[in-house]
One Martini backbone bead per residue (centre of mass of N, CA, C, O) as a GRO file, in nm:
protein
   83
    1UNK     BB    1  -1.275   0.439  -0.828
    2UNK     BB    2  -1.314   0.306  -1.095
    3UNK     BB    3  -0.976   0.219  -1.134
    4UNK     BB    4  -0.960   0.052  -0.872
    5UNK     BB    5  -1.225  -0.165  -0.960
    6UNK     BB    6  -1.040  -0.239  -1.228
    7UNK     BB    7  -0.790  -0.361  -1.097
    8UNK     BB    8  -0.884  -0.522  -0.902
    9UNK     BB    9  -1.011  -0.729  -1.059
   10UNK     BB   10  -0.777  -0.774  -1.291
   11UNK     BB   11  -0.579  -0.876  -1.065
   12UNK     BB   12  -0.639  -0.972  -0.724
   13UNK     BB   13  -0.502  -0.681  -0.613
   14UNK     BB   14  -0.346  -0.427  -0.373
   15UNK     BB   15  -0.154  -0.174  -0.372
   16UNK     BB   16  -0.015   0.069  -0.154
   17UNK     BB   17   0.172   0.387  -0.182
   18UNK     BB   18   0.329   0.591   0.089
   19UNK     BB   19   0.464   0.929   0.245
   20UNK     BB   20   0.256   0.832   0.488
   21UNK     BB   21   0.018   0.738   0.709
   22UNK     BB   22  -0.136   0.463   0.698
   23UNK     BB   23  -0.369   0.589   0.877
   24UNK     BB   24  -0.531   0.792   0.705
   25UNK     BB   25  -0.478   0.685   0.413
   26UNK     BB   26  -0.514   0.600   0.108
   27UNK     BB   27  -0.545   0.310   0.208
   28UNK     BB   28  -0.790   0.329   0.370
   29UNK     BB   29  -0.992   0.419   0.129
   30UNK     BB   30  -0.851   0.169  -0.071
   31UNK     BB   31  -1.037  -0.035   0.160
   32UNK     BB   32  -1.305   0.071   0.188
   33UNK     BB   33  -1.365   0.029  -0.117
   34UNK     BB   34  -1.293  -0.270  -0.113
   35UNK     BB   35  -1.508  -0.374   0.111
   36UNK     BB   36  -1.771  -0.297  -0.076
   37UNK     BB   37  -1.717  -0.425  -0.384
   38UNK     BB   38  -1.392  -0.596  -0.428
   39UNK     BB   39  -1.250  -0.811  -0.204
   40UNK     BB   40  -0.908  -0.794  -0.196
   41UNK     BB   41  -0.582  -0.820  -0.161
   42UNK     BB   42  -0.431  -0.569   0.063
   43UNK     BB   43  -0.165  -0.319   0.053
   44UNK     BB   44  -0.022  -0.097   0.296
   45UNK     BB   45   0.200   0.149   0.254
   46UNK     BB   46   0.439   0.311   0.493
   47UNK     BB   47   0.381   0.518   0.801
   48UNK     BB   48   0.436   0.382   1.109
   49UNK     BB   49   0.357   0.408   1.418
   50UNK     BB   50   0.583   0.664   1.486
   51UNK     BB   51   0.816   0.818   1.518
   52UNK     BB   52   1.005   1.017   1.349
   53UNK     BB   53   1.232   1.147   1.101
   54UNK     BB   54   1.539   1.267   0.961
   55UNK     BB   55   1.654   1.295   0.629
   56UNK     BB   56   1.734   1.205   0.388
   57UNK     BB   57   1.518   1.039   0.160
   58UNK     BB   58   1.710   0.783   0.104
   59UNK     BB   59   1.711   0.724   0.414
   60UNK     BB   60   1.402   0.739   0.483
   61UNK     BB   61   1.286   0.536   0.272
   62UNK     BB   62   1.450   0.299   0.456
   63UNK     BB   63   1.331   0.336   0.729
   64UNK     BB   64   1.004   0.290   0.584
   65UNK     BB   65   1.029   0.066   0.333
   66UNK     BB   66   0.993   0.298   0.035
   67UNK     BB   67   1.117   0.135  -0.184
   68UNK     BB   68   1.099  -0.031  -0.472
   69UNK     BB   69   1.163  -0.309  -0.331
   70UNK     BB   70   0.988  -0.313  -0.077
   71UNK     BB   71   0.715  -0.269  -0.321
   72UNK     BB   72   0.784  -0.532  -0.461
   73UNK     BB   73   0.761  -0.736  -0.250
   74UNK     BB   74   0.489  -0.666  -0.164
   75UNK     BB   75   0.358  -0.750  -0.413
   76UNK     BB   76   0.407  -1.027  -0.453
   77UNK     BB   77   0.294  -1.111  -0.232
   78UNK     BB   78   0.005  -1.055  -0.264
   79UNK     BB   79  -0.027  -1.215  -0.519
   80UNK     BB   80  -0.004  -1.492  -0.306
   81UNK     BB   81  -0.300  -1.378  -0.184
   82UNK     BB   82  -0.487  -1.458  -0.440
   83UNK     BB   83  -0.835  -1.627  -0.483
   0.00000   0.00000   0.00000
């Protein structure tokens, strides 16, 4: 908790990324958390509310926009998006 509200702080914005369902996962929590102590503009990167797919990892992570890509895009967008 003190090292998530002390990089909002620092940075004045914060992205998470996961491997899991959007809602109900760490996004979720680090939501909760900005919300009540220090509410900066937050991205959460996941698995949207869809059926599953199979297949190897690097296909997965393309499917789910899950790459480094991504998440350095999502990065930027949200640093554009700060106080």
């Amino acid at each position: 908790e003190a090292l998530i509200l002390k990089a909002a702080a620092e940075t004045g914005c914060i992205v998470t990324a996961e491997n899991h369902q959007v809602s109900c996962g760490l996004g979720s929590a680090v939501a909760n958390l900005l919300s009540q102590k220090c509410p900066v503009p937050l991205e959460r990167i996941g698995i949207q509310d869809r059926f599953g797919q199979v297949g190897p990892q690097p296909f997965l992570m393309e499917q789910y926009n899950l790459t480094a890509k991504d998440i350095a895009a999502a990065a930027v967008e949200t640093m554009s998006r700060r106080l």
